[in-house]
């Protein structure tokens, strides 16, 4: 290791949406702090946050059926849907603050209105969707949601999906205009441009090879310039490990006890993409269906209008798959090298428990294009193979840990793991993902800066007016925020009006 050493207040590892969000929050709270970003790739947002690597859904439970679960008594549990929706409102408020303060511009480059829909077929799923709609329709967070079982209405809403469809079983859909498509890659790059203008030191092509605690309690990082191979040391009082799939290895290297016993299970993703303008013009919605039996929740099929660089395309998927890599640009040894003495038993237990999931994922990897077209034709009956191309999306690393549910439990959410003294934190897991970045980074701030949080509260409330308030208990506040954020972010007037009645 070279002797060159740089000291800073904060190091953010990884230039994805999470580091971009945390850096932007901290710059507002502590403008004088020195922040350094270390990213192994040549630009920001090349991994999961990239627009071609995720589905770009502003997750707010307007269409995702897996956030509402049918209880044994037949009623619908909407608690997760409410949580995810409230978290998205927090993101919208922070993005609006940045726009209104002229810290970022042109929100239409990263967020556009696209209706969110759920679509089901068959008696059982129609009955579920009807009950889900009844449970949500009078909830102010889901204001404006419509439901229909009428094929003629559905034809109006989703002509491409209804064309040539043989309607020989019950069919139903919900639709809500206030859904969004978010280009998280563009947002990530916009936030890093903003951070650069605020003198944040962003080092691309710099890989963090190791992290250890220095004798004075700060963190010392071994950083390698991937072009020259030159190694230097960077020290910081606070480190955020925002390495996406790469976070688990870095957390393990830090050696903090809170990171012990945790493993990771990689799930890869594939989309079918259509850029034929004639086909694209026939569909404008994000339409989520039910997950096939045995599929993990992140492979719920959906047909999405995407708006990338002002051009519309359709994404269908994601098809899940298995690859031992933890990052799209990762190594085939990522999974094996993440198995350590402290998580071996947990990983083995998970391996035994999840044989069927692994088999399902491997079978998914082996699917031919025609087999994938068959799944797509459930959504677009007359889809032509020539219009659709396969696209490799990002990797997600699911958390494996021992929980009350047993040893080696696979988890599908995200979790902030931090040292007891708050000097280092890592974000593991990937769902609901980028949409909830602001809430998750506020959690990092609360956990890691407990002595500052009271002093910071007024500024946090200025940035996120609903901070500390349950939106659900304040329906008037929901309407106000939906209206003001729709205006700031340039979302349609129709959406704003809907929110205001
Ligand atoms: C198929 C798929 C669909 C998705 N759909 C949605 C969706 O519709 N809506 C939604 O909200 N979310 C979605 N997500 C989740 C969302 O994309 C992620 O939660 C989010 O992008 C994660 O951001 P991040 O900053 O944590 O990680 P990333 O964007 O992966 O960034 C991590 C960065 O860290 C860098 N890095 C890693 N290790 C090192 C190291 N040692 N040194 C230096 N740099 C390092 C990487 O190069 C990378 O740039 C989806 C994800 C996938 C895979």
Coordinates of C-alpha atoms in Angstrom, one line a residue, residues 170-455:
X170 CA -63.1 -13.6 -15.9
X171 CA -60.7 -10.7 -16.3
X172 CA -60.1 -7.5 -14.3
X173 CA -57.9 -4.5 -13.9
X174 CA -57.3 -1.5 -11.7
X175 CA -55.9 1.8 -13.0
X176 CA -54.6 4.9 -11.4
X177 CA -53.4 7.9 -13.3
X178 CA -51.0 9.2 -10.7
X179 CA -48.4 6.5 -11.3
X180 CA -44.9 7.4 -12.4
X181 CA -42.0 6.1 -14.5
X182 CA -38.7 7.1 -13.0
X183 CA -35.4 7.1 -14.9
X184 CA -33.2 6.3 -11.8
X185 CA -30.1 6.3 -13.9
X186 CA -30.7 9.9 -15.1
X187 CA -31.7 10.9 -11.5
X188 CA -28.4 9.4 -10.2
X189 CA -26.3 11.3 -12.7
X190 CA -28.2 14.5 -12.1
X191 CA -27.6 14.2 -8.3
X192 CA -23.9 13.5 -8.8
X193 CA -23.6 16.5 -11.1
X194 CA -25.2 18.6 -8.4
X195 CA -22.8 17.1 -5.8
X196 CA -19.8 17.9 -8.0
X197 CA -21.0 21.5 -8.2
X198 CA -21.0 21.5 -4.4
X199 CA -17.3 20.5 -4.3
X200 CA -17.9 16.8 -3.5
X201 CA -14.8 14.9 -4.6
X202 CA -16.0 12.1 -7.0
X203 CA -13.4 9.6 -7.9
X204 CA -14.5 7.3 -10.7
X205 CA -12.4 4.2 -11.7
X206 CA -11.5 3.8 -8.0
X207 CA -12.3 0.4 -6.4
X208 CA -12.4 0.0 -2.7
X209 CA -10.4 -3.1 -2.0
X210 CA -10.4 -3.1 1.8
X211 CA -11.8 -1.3 4.8
X212 CA -10.3 -1.3 8.3
X213 CA -10.6 0.6 11.5
X214 CA -7.6 2.9 12.2
X215 CA -6.3 3.2 15.8
X216 CA -8.0 6.7 16.2
X217 CA -11.4 5.2 15.4
X218 CA -11.7 6.5 11.9
X219 CA -12.0 4.2 8.9
X220 CA -9.1 3.5 6.5
X221 CA -9.9 2.4 3.0
X222 CA -7.5 0.8 0.6
X223 CA -8.4 2.3 -2.7
X224 CA -7.2 1.1 -6.1
X225 CA -7.1 3.2 -9.3
X226 CA -8.4 0.5 -11.7
X227 CA -6.7 2.1 -14.7
X228 CA -3.2 2.6 -13.3
X229 CA -3.3 -0.1 -10.5
X230 CA -2.0 2.6 -8.1
X231 CA -3.2 2.0 -4.5
X232 CA -3.8 4.8 -2.0
X233 CA -5.3 5.2 1.5
X234 CA -8.4 7.3 2.2
X235 CA -9.6 7.8 5.8
X236 CA -13.0 9.1 6.9
X237 CA -14.9 9.6 10.1
X238 CA -18.0 8.2 8.5
X239 CA -18.3 5.6 5.7
X240 CA -21.5 4.6 3.8
X241 CA -21.2 1.4 1.9
X242 CA -23.5 2.0 -1.0
X243 CA -22.0 -0.7 -3.3
X244 CA -25.3 -2.3 -4.3
X245 CA -24.6 -6.0 -4.7
X246 CA -21.0 -5.2 -3.8
X247 CA -22.0 -4.0 -0.3
X248 CA -21.9 -7.4 1.4
X249 CA -18.2 -8.1 0.7
X250 CA -17.3 -4.6 1.8
X251 CA -19.3 -5.0 5.0
X252 CA -17.6 -8.2 5.7
X253 CA -14.2 -6.5 5.2
X254 CA -15.1 -3.9 7.8
X255 CA -15.2 -6.7 10.4
X256 CA -18.0 -5.0 12.4
X257 CA -19.9 -7.6 14.5
X258 CA -23.3 -6.4 13.1
X259 CA -22.2 -7.7 9.7
X260 CA -21.5 -11.2 10.9
X261 CA -23.8 -14.1 10.1
X262 CA -25.2 -12.4 7.0
X263 CA -25.1 -13.9 3.6
X264 CA -26.3 -13.0 0.1
X265 CA -28.2 -14.7 -2.6
X266 CA -27.9 -13.2 -6.1
X267 CA -30.9 -13.1 -8.4
X268 CA -30.3 -11.8 -11.9
X269 CA -32.9 -10.1 -14.2
X270 CA -33.8 -10.1 -17.9
X271 CA -36.3 -7.9 -19.7
X272 CA -37.8 -8.2 -23.2
X273 CA -37.7 -4.8 -24.8
X274 CA -39.7 -3.5 -27.7
X275 CA -38.7 -0.3 -29.5
X276 CA -41.0 -0.6 -32.5
X277 CA -42.8 2.8 -32.5
X278 CA -46.0 1.3 -33.9
X279 CA -46.3 -1.2 -31.1
X280 CA -45.1 1.2 -28.4
X281 CA -47.7 3.7 -29.4
X282 CA -50.5 1.2 -28.5
X283 CA -49.6 1.0 -24.8
X284 CA -49.2 3.6 -22.1
X285 CA -49.2 2.1 -18.6
X286 CA -47.2 0.0 -16.2
X287 CA -49.3 -3.1 -15.9
X288 CA -48.4 -5.6 -13.1
X289 CA -49.7 -9.2 -13.0
X290 CA -49.5 -12.0 -10.5
X291 CA -46.2 -13.9 -10.0
X292 CA -46.1 -17.5 -11.4
X293 CA -46.2 -20.2 -8.7
X294 CA -42.7 -20.8 -7.2
X295 CA -41.4 -17.4 -8.5
X296 CA -39.7 -15.0 -6.1
X297 CA -41.6 -11.7 -5.5
X298 CA -39.2 -9.7 -7.6
X299 CA -40.1 -11.6 -10.8
X300 CA -43.8 -10.5 -10.9
X301 CA -44.3 -10.0 -14.6
X302 CA -45.2 -6.5 -15.8
X303 CA -45.5 -4.7 -19.1
X304 CA -44.2 -1.2 -18.7
X305 CA -44.1 2.0 -20.8
X306 CA -40.6 3.4 -20.2
X307 CA -39.5 6.9 -21.1
X308 CA -35.7 7.0 -21.5
X309 CA -34.0 10.0 -23.0
X310 CA -37.5 11.3 -24.1
X311 CA -38.0 8.1 -26.2
X312 CA -40.7 5.6 -25.3
X313 CA -40.2 1.8 -25.3
X314 CA -41.9 -1.2 -23.7
X315 CA -40.2 -3.4 -21.2
X316 CA -41.6 -6.9 -20.2
X317 CA -40.3 -8.9 -17.4
X318 CA -38.3 -9.2 -15.4
X319 CA -37.4 -12.9 -15.9
X320 CA -35.4 -13.9 -12.8
X321 CA -32.3 -16.0 -13.2
X322 CA -29.3 -17.3 -11.4
X323 CA -25.8 -16.0 -11.7
X324 CA -23.1 -16.2 -8.9
X325 CA -22.2 -12.6 -9.6
X326 CA -23.2 -9.9 -7.1
X327 CA -22.9 -7.0 -9.6
X328 CA -23.6 -7.0 -13.3
X329 CA -20.0 -6.1 -13.8
X330 CA -19.0 -8.5 -10.9
X331 CA -17.0 -11.7 -10.7
X332 CA -18.1 -15.4 -11.0
X333 CA -16.5 -15.8 -7.6
X334 CA -18.7 -13.3 -5.8
X335 CA -21.0 -15.9 -4.2
X336 CA -18.4 -18.3 -3.2
X337 CA -16.1 -15.6 -1.7
X338 CA -19.0 -14.3 0.4
X339 CA -19.2 -17.5 2.3
X340 CA -17.2 -17.1 5.5
X341 CA -16.8 -19.0 8.8
X342 CA -19.4 -16.8 10.5
X343 CA -22.1 -17.3 7.8
X344 CA -21.3 -20.8 6.6
X345 CA -24.1 -22.5 8.6
X346 CA -26.6 -19.8 7.7
X347 CA -25.7 -20.1 4.0
X348 CA -25.9 -23.9 4.1
X349 CA -29.3 -23.8 5.8
X350 CA -30.5 -21.3 3.1
X351 CA -29.1 -23.6 0.4
X352 CA -31.1 -26.6 1.7
X353 CA -34.3 -24.5 2.2
X354 CA -34.2 -22.8 -1.2
X355 CA -33.5 -25.8 -3.5
X356 CA -36.8 -25.2 -5.3
X357 CA -36.1 -21.5 -5.7
X358 CA -32.6 -22.2 -7.1
X359 CA -34.0 -24.8 -9.5
X360 CA -36.7 -22.3 -10.6
X361 CA -34.1 -19.6 -11.2
X362 CA -31.8 -22.0 -13.1
X363 CA -34.7 -23.1 -15.3
X364 CA -35.5 -19.5 -15.9
X365 CA -31.9 -18.8 -17.2
X366 CA -32.3 -21.7 -19.6
X367 CA -35.6 -20.4 -21.2
X368 CA -35.4 -19.9 -24.9
X369 CA -36.6 -16.6 -26.5
X370 CA -39.7 -18.4 -27.8
X371 CA -40.5 -19.6 -24.2
X372 CA -40.1 -16.0 -23.0
X373 CA -42.4 -14.8 -25.8
X374 CA -45.1 -17.3 -24.5
X375 CA -45.0 -15.5 -21.2
X376 CA -45.1 -12.2 -22.9
X377 CA -48.2 -13.3 -25.0
X378 CA -50.1 -13.7 -21.7
X379 CA -49.9 -9.9 -21.7
X380 CA -49.7 -9.1 -25.5
X381 CA -51.4 -11.9 -27.3
X382 CA -50.2 -10.9 -30.8
X383 CA -46.6 -10.1 -29.8
X384 CA -44.2 -10.6 -32.7
X385 CA -40.8 -12.1 -31.7
X386 CA -39.1 -9.8 -34.2
X387 CA -40.3 -6.7 -32.2
X388 CA -38.8 -7.9 -28.9
X389 CA -35.2 -8.2 -27.8
X390 CA -33.6 -9.6 -24.7
X391 CA -31.9 -7.2 -22.3
X392 CA -29.8 -8.2 -19.3
X393 CA -30.8 -6.1 -16.3
X394 CA -29.2 -5.6 -13.0
X395 CA -28.2 -8.1 -10.3
X396 CA -30.0 -8.1 -6.9
X397 CA -28.5 -9.7 -3.8
X398 CA -31.1 -10.8 -1.4
X399 CA -30.2 -11.0 2.3
X400 CA -29.8 -14.3 4.0
X401 CA -29.8 -14.3 7.8
X402 CA -31.1 -16.2 10.8
X403 CA -34.4 -14.8 11.9
X404 CA -37.4 -15.8 14.1
X405 CA -38.6 -17.7 11.0
X406 CA -35.5 -20.0 11.2
X407 CA -31.9 -20.4 10.2
X408 CA -30.8 -19.2 6.8
X409 CA -34.0 -17.2 5.9
X410 CA -34.0 -15.5 2.6
X411 CA -35.3 -12.0 2.8
X412 CA -36.7 -9.8 0.0
X413 CA -36.5 -6.4 1.6
X414 CA -33.6 -3.9 2.2
X415 CA -31.8 -3.5 5.5
X416 CA -29.4 -0.9 6.9
X417 CA -26.6 -2.5 8.9
X418 CA -24.6 -0.1 10.9
X419 CA -21.9 -0.2 13.6
X420 CA -23.0 0.5 17.2
X421 CA -21.1 3.8 17.1
X422 CA -22.7 4.9 13.8
X423 CA -19.3 5.4 12.1
X424 CA -20.1 3.0 9.2
X425 CA -23.3 1.8 7.6
X426 CA -24.1 -0.5 4.7
X427 CA -27.3 -1.0 2.7
X428 CA -28.1 -4.6 1.8
X429 CA -31.0 -6.0 -0.2
X430 CA -32.8 -4.4 -3.1
X431 CA -36.5 -4.1 -2.7
X432 CA -38.6 -1.9 -3.0
X433 CA -35.4 -0.3 -4.1
X434 CA -34.6 3.0 -5.7
X435 CA -38.1 4.5 -5.1
X436 CA -37.6 4.5 -1.4
X437 CA -34.0 5.8 -1.5
X438 CA -34.8 8.9 0.5
X439 CA -36.5 7.1 3.4
X440 CA -33.8 4.5 3.6
X441 CA -31.0 7.2 3.6
X442 CA -32.9 9.1 6.3
X443 CA -32.8 5.9 8.3
X444 CA -29.0 5.8 7.8
X445 CA -28.8 9.4 9.0
X446 CA -30.9 8.6 12.1
X447 CA -28.9 5.5 13.0
X448 CA -25.5 7.0 12.3
X449 CA -25.8 10.7 13.5
X450 CA -28.0 10.4 16.6
X451 CA -26.3 13.4 18.2
X452 CA -27.1 15.7 15.2
X453 CA -30.6 14.6 14.5
X454 CA -32.4 17.1 16.7
X455 CA -30.4 20.0 15.4

